[in-house]
Amino acid sequence: DVKPTLLDLQQFSVFYGEVEAVHQVHLTVGEGEIVTVIGPNGAGKTTLLSAAMGLLPSQGVLTLAGERIERPTVEAMVARGVALVPEKRELFGEMSVEDNLLLGGFSRWRKGLKDQKQRMDEVFDIFPRLKERRAQLSATLSGGERQMLAIGRALMARPRLLMLDEPSLGLAPLIVREVLQVVSSLRDLGVSVLLVEQNARAALQVADRAYVLEMGAVALSGAAADLLHDRRIIDTYLGLG
Ligand code: ATP
């Protein structure tokens, strides 16, 4: 049951000046797979995701659906169906839920408003709460609703790979569960997910596979279900849960 590889990072390194924040990472995401990267503060998770999206220069080899992308740029990644939901969510607070969603589909605007409405209906099917609040200013949403809106906005472009940077940040445990349950349902829509999380337990519960990043390097990787029972993972990352 081996899935075709969608994203493939090999010897992937990222430097800030002389400092190597990500060191020779090998990571793959298969079609329809949910892969998580967990690890402590400052391990390089955000840096890895940003570089994989083309927001930061990287070294090594990035391959998407078999196509090697030389010097990945955001444009190149977006054009190939990759979307990133950054940690800060970056919503337009003074705009309605609906308008924030329409902006997410902007790069496909030429396909017409009808297509946009259809995508929005799909997003509303995934997040019924957003539908109820479609006219509300996004600044007035709860933390969980804002995260749902950020994910929904990224889905407006119908990505095949969705990269999420700490979607659980600042959310209450119950809401974390709700958001991550939606993330796991994206698989059924044919969206693959690369999920960066500090909340290791929640992430391992929804992911198929996981990588543990420590000081910029992969310290451990494997099936998420196995890592949930790994003594070292339990002691280091799950102890407080
Ligand atoms: P967190 O969960 O706290 O965001 P992280 O695992 O995402 O942690 P990164 O934010 O990727 O870690 O940071 C990795 C390392 O790179 C850290 O040592 C950090 O100080 C450093 N770093 C991050 N951004 C920059 C930057 N713009 N310039 C220089 N160093 C940076």
CSV table of C-alpha atoms and ligand atoms in Angstrom, one decimal:
chain,number,residue,atom,x,y,z
A,1,ASP,CA,0.0,0.0,0.0
A,2,VAL,CA,2.7,2.5,-1.0
A,3,LYS,CA,1.3,5.8,-2.1
A,4,PRO,CA,3.0,7.9,-4.8
A,5,THR,CA,5.2,10.6,-3.4
A,6,LEU,CA,3.9,14.1,-3.7
A,7,LEU,CA,6.5,16.1,-1.8
A,8,ASP,CA,10.1,14.8,-1.5
A,9,LEU,CA,12.8,16.7,0.3
A,10,GLN,CA,16.3,15.3,0.2
A,11,GLN,CA,19.4,16.7,1.9
A,12,PHE,CA,17.2,19.7,2.6
A,13,SER,CA,19.1,22.5,4.5
A,14,VAL,CA,18.2,26.0,5.4
A,15,PHE,CA,20.7,28.7,6.6
A,16,TYR,CA,20.2,32.0,8.3
A,17,GLY,CA,23.5,33.6,7.3
A,18,GLU,CA,26.1,31.2,8.6
A,19,VAL,CA,23.7,29.5,10.9
A,20,GLU,CA,22.2,26.2,9.7
A,21,ALA,CA,18.6,26.1,11.1
A,22,VAL,CA,17.6,23.0,9.1
A,23,HIS,CA,20.2,20.3,8.5
A,24,GLN,CA,20.1,17.7,5.7
A,25,VAL,CA,16.4,16.8,6.2
A,26,HIS,CA,14.9,13.9,4.3
A,27,LEU,CA,11.2,14.0,4.3
A,28,THR,CA,8.4,12.8,2.1
A,29,VAL,CA,4.6,13.3,1.9
A,30,GLY,CA,2.7,10.7,-0.1
A,31,GLU,CA,-0.5,11.4,-2.0
A,32,GLY,CA,-3.4,11.5,0.4
A,33,GLU,CA,-1.1,11.3,3.4
A,34,ILE,CA,-1.0,13.3,6.6
A,35,VAL,CA,2.5,13.8,7.7
A,36,THR,CA,3.4,15.7,10.9
A,37,VAL,CA,6.7,17.4,12.0
A,38,ILE,CA,6.9,17.7,15.7
A,39,GLY,CA,9.7,18.9,17.9
A,40,PRO,CA,10.5,21.5,20.6
A,41,ASN,CA,10.6,25.3,20.3
A,42,GLY,CA,13.3,26.5,17.9
A,43,ALA,CA,13.9,23.0,16.4
A,44,GLY,CA,13.4,24.5,12.9
A,45,LYS,CA,9.9,23.4,12.1
A,46,THR,CA,8.7,26.8,10.9
A,47,THR,CA,11.9,27.3,9.0
A,48,LEU,CA,11.5,23.9,7.3
A,49,LEU,CA,7.9,24.7,6.2
A,50,SER,CA,8.7,28.2,5.0
A,51,ALA,CA,11.6,26.9,2.9
A,52,ALA,CA,9.5,24.1,1.5
A,53,MET,CA,7.0,26.7,0.4
A,54,GLY,CA,9.7,28.8,-1.3
A,55,LEU,CA,9.6,31.6,1.3
A,56,LEU,CA,13.2,31.1,2.3
A,57,PRO,CA,16.2,30.0,0.2
A,58,SER,CA,17.2,26.3,0.7
A,59,GLN,CA,19.8,23.8,-0.3
A,60,GLY,CA,19.2,20.3,-1.4
A,61,VAL,CA,16.5,18.7,-3.6
A,62,LEU,CA,12.8,19.5,-3.6
A,63,THR,CA,10.6,17.3,-5.8
A,64,LEU,CA,6.9,17.8,-6.3
A,65,ALA,CA,4.9,15.0,-7.9
A,66,GLY,CA,8.1,13.8,-9.6
A,67,GLU,CA,9.2,17.2,-10.8
A,68,ARG,CA,12.3,18.7,-9.4
A,69,ILE,CA,11.9,22.3,-8.5
A,70,GLU,CA,15.1,24.2,-8.7
A,71,ARG,CA,15.3,27.1,-6.3
A,72,PRO,CA,11.7,26.9,-5.2
A,73,THR,CA,9.7,30.1,-5.1
A,74,VAL,CA,6.2,30.7,-3.6
A,75,GLU,CA,4.9,31.3,-7.1
A,76,ALA,CA,6.3,28.0,-8.4
A,77,MET,CA,4.8,26.1,-5.4
A,78,VAL,CA,1.4,27.8,-5.6
A,79,ALA,CA,1.3,27.1,-9.3
A,80,ARG,CA,1.8,23.4,-8.5
A,81,GLY,CA,-1.0,23.2,-6.0
A,82,VAL,CA,0.8,23.9,-2.7
A,83,ALA,CA,-0.8,26.1,-0.1
A,84,LEU,CA,0.6,27.3,3.3
A,85,VAL,CA,-1.3,28.4,6.3
A,86,PRO,CA,1.3,30.3,8.4
A,87,GLU,CA,1.4,30.4,12.1
A,88,LYS,CA,0.1,33.9,12.3
A,89,ARG,CA,-2.9,33.1,10.2
A,90,GLU,CA,-2.8,36.5,8.5
A,91,LEU,CA,-6.5,37.1,8.0
A,92,PHE,CA,-8.0,40.5,7.1
A,93,GLY,CA,-9.7,41.4,10.3
A,94,GLU,CA,-11.8,44.2,8.9
A,95,MET,CA,-13.2,42.0,6.2
A,96,SER,CA,-16.0,39.5,6.4
A,97,VAL,CA,-15.5,35.7,6.5
A,98,GLU,CA,-16.8,35.5,2.9
A,99,ASP,CA,-14.4,38.2,1.6
A,100,ASN,CA,-11.5,36.5,3.3
A,101,LEU,CA,-12.4,33.3,1.5
A,102,LEU,CA,-12.8,35.0,-1.8
A,103,LEU,CA,-9.3,36.4,-1.4
A,104,GLY,CA,-8.0,32.9,-1.0
A,105,GLY,CA,-9.2,32.0,-4.4
A,106,PHE,CA,-7.8,35.1,-5.9
A,107,SER,CA,-5.1,33.5,-8.0
A,108,ARG,CA,-7.9,31.5,-9.7
A,109,TRP,CA,-10.1,34.6,-10.1
A,110,ARG,CA,-10.2,34.4,-13.8
A,111,LYS,CA,-12.1,31.2,-13.6
A,112,GLY,CA,-15.0,33.4,-12.6
A,113,LEU,CA,-17.2,34.2,-9.6
A,114,LYS,CA,-19.4,31.1,-10.2
A,115,ASP,CA,-16.4,28.9,-9.6
A,116,GLN,CA,-15.5,30.9,-6.5
A,117,LYS,CA,-19.0,30.4,-5.1
A,118,GLN,CA,-18.7,26.7,-5.7
A,119,ARG,CA,-15.4,26.5,-3.8
A,120,MET,CA,-16.8,28.6,-1.0
A,121,ASP,CA,-19.7,26.1,-0.7
A,122,GLU,CA,-17.2,23.3,-0.5
A,123,VAL,CA,-15.4,25.2,2.3
A,124,PHE,CA,-18.7,25.8,4.1
A,125,ASP,CA,-19.4,22.1,3.9
A,126,ILE,CA,-16.2,21.4,5.7
A,127,PHE,CA,-16.6,24.3,8.2
A,128,PRO,CA,-20.4,24.8,8.8
A,129,ARG,CA,-19.6,27.3,11.5
A,130,LEU,CA,-18.0,29.6,8.9
A,131,LYS,CA,-21.2,29.5,6.9
A,132,GLU,CA,-23.2,30.7,9.9
A,133,ARG,CA,-20.8,33.5,10.3
A,134,ARG,CA,-20.1,34.3,6.7
A,135,ALA,CA,-21.0,38.0,7.0
A,136,GLN,CA,-19.1,38.5,10.3
A,137,LEU,CA,-15.9,40.5,10.4
A,138,SER,CA,-13.1,38.0,10.9
A,139,ALA,CA,-11.5,40.0,13.7
A,140,THR,CA,-14.6,39.2,15.8
A,141,LEU,CA,-14.3,35.4,15.4
A,142,SER,CA,-13.0,33.1,18.1
A,143,GLY,CA,-9.5,31.7,17.9
A,144,GLY,CA,-10.7,28.4,16.6
A,145,GLU,CA,-13.0,30.0,14.1
A,146,ARG,CA,-10.1,32.1,12.9
A,147,GLN,CA,-8.0,29.0,12.4
A,148,MET,CA,-10.8,27.4,10.5
A,149,LEU,CA,-11.1,30.5,8.3
A,150,ALA,CA,-7.3,30.5,7.6
A,151,ILE,CA,-7.5,26.8,6.6
A,152,GLY,CA,-10.7,27.4,4.6
A,153,ARG,CA,-9.0,30.3,2.8
A,154,ALA,CA,-6.1,28.1,1.8
A,155,LEU,CA,-8.5,25.5,0.5
A,156,MET,CA,-10.2,28.0,-1.8
A,157,ALA,CA,-7.2,27.5,-4.1
A,158,ARG,CA,-8.0,23.7,-4.1
A,159,PRO,CA,-4.4,22.7,-3.2
A,160,ARG,CA,-3.2,19.1,-3.4
A,161,LEU,CA,-0.7,19.8,-0.6
A,162,LEU,CA,-1.7,21.8,2.4
A,163,MET,CA,1.1,22.9,4.7
A,164,LEU,CA,-0.1,24.0,8.2
A,165,ASP,CA,2.2,25.7,10.7
A,166,GLU,CA,1.0,25.1,14.3
A,167,PRO,CA,-2.8,25.3,13.7
A,168,SER,CA,-3.3,24.4,17.4
A,169,LEU,CA,-1.4,27.4,18.7
A,170,GLY,CA,-3.3,29.4,21.3
A,171,LEU,CA,-6.4,27.2,21.1
A,172,ALA,CA,-8.2,25.4,23.9
A,173,PRO,CA,-7.7,21.6,23.9
A,174,LEU,CA,-11.3,20.9,22.7
A,175,ILE,CA,-10.9,23.3,19.8
A,176,VAL,CA,-7.5,21.8,18.9
A,177,ARG,CA,-9.2,18.4,18.6
A,178,GLU,CA,-12.0,19.9,16.4
A,179,VAL,CA,-9.5,21.7,14.1
A,180,LEU,CA,-7.3,18.6,13.7
A,181,GLN,CA,-10.3,16.4,13.1
A,182,VAL,CA,-11.1,18.6,10.1
A,183,VAL,CA,-7.4,18.3,9.0
A,184,SER,CA,-7.7,14.5,9.0
A,185,SER,CA,-10.9,14.7,6.9
A,186,LEU,CA,-9.1,16.6,4.2
A,187,ARG,CA,-7.5,13.3,3.2
A,188,ASP,CA,-10.9,12.2,1.9
A,189,LEU,CA,-11.0,15.3,-0.3
A,190,GLY,CA,-7.7,14.3,-1.9
A,191,VAL,CA,-5.6,16.9,-0.1
A,192,SER,CA,-2.3,15.8,1.4
A,193,VAL,CA,-1.2,17.5,4.5
A,194,LEU,CA,2.2,18.5,6.0
A,195,LEU,CA,1.4,19.5,9.6
A,196,VAL,CA,3.9,21.3,11.8
A,197,GLU,CA,2.9,21.0,15.5
A,198,GLN,CA,4.3,21.6,19.0
A,199,ASN,CA,1.3,19.7,20.3
A,200,ALA,CA,2.8,16.3,19.6
A,201,ARG,CA,0.0,14.2,21.0
A,202,ALA,CA,-2.7,15.8,19.0
A,203,ALA,CA,-0.6,15.8,15.9
A,204,LEU,CA,0.3,12.1,16.2
A,205,GLN,CA,-3.3,11.2,16.7
A,206,VAL,CA,-4.3,12.5,13.3
A,207,ALA,CA,-1.2,11.9,11.2
A,208,ASP,CA,-0.2,8.8,9.3
A,209,ARG,CA,3.5,9.4,9.7
A,210,ALA,CA,5.7,11.7,11.7
A,211,TYR,CA,9.2,13.2,11.8
A,212,VAL,CA,10.7,14.4,15.0
A,213,LEU,CA,12.9,17.5,14.4
A,214,GLU,CA,15.5,18.4,17.0
A,215,MET,CA,18.0,21.1,16.5
A,216,GLY,CA,17.3,21.3,12.8
A,217,ALA,CA,17.8,17.6,12.1
A,218,VAL,CA,15.4,14.6,11.9
A,219,ALA,CA,16.0,12.7,15.2
A,220,LEU,CA,13.4,10.1,14.6
A,221,SER,CA,10.6,9.2,12.1
A,222,GLY,CA,8.0,6.5,11.6
A,223,ALA,CA,4.4,5.7,11.7
A,224,ALA,CA,2.5,8.1,13.9
A,225,ALA,CA,0.8,5.3,15.7
A,226,ASP,CA,4.2,3.7,16.6
A,227,LEU,CA,5.6,7.0,17.8
A,228,LEU,CA,2.6,7.5,20.1
A,229,HIS,CA,3.9,4.4,22.0
A,230,ASP,CA,7.6,5.1,21.7
A,231,ARG,CA,9.2,5.4,25.2
A,232,ARG,CA,11.4,8.3,24.1
A,233,ILE,CA,8.6,10.2,22.5
A,234,ILE,CA,6.4,9.6,25.5
A,235,ASP,CA,9.1,10.8,27.9
A,236,THR,CA,10.1,13.8,25.9
A,237,TYR,CA,7.0,15.0,24.2
A,238,LEU,CA,3.9,13.4,25.6
A,239,GLY,CA,4.7,13.4,29.3
A,240,LEU,CA,2.6,16.4,30.2
A,241,GLY,CA,-0.4,15.3,28.2
B,1,ATP,P1,8.8,27.5,17.2
B,1,ATP,O1,7.9,26.4,17.4
B,1,ATP,O2,9.2,28.2,18.5
B,1,ATP,O3,8.3,28.4,16.1
B,1,ATP,P2,10.4,26.2,15.3
B,1,ATP,O4,10.7,24.7,15.5
B,1,ATP,O5,9.4,26.5,14.3
B,1,ATP,O6,10.1,26.8,16.7
B,1,ATP,P3,12.1,28.0,13.9
B,1,ATP,O7,11.2,29.1,14.2
B,1,ATP,O8,12.1,27.4,12.6
B,1,ATP,O9,11.8,26.8,15.0
B,1,ATP,O10,13.6,28.4,14.3
B,1,ATP,C1,14.7,27.5,14.1
B,1,ATP,C2,16.0,28.2,14.5
B,1,ATP,O11,16.3,29.3,13.6
B,1,ATP,C3,16.0,28.9,15.9
B,1,ATP,O12,17.2,28.8,16.5
B,1,ATP,C4,15.6,30.4,15.5
B,1,ATP,O13,16.2,31.2,16.5
B,1,ATP,C5,16.4,30.5,14.2
B,1,ATP,N1,15.7,31.5,13.4
B,1,ATP,C6,14.4,31.6,13.0
B,1,ATP,N2,14.1,32.6,12.2
B,1,ATP,C7,15.3,33.3,12.0
B,1,ATP,C8,15.7,34.4,11.3
B,1,ATP,N3,14.8,35.1,10.6
B,1,ATP,N4,16.9,34.8,11.4
B,1,ATP,C9,17.8,34.1,12.1
B,1,ATP,N5,17.6,33.0,12.8
B,1,ATP,C10,16.3,32.6,12.8
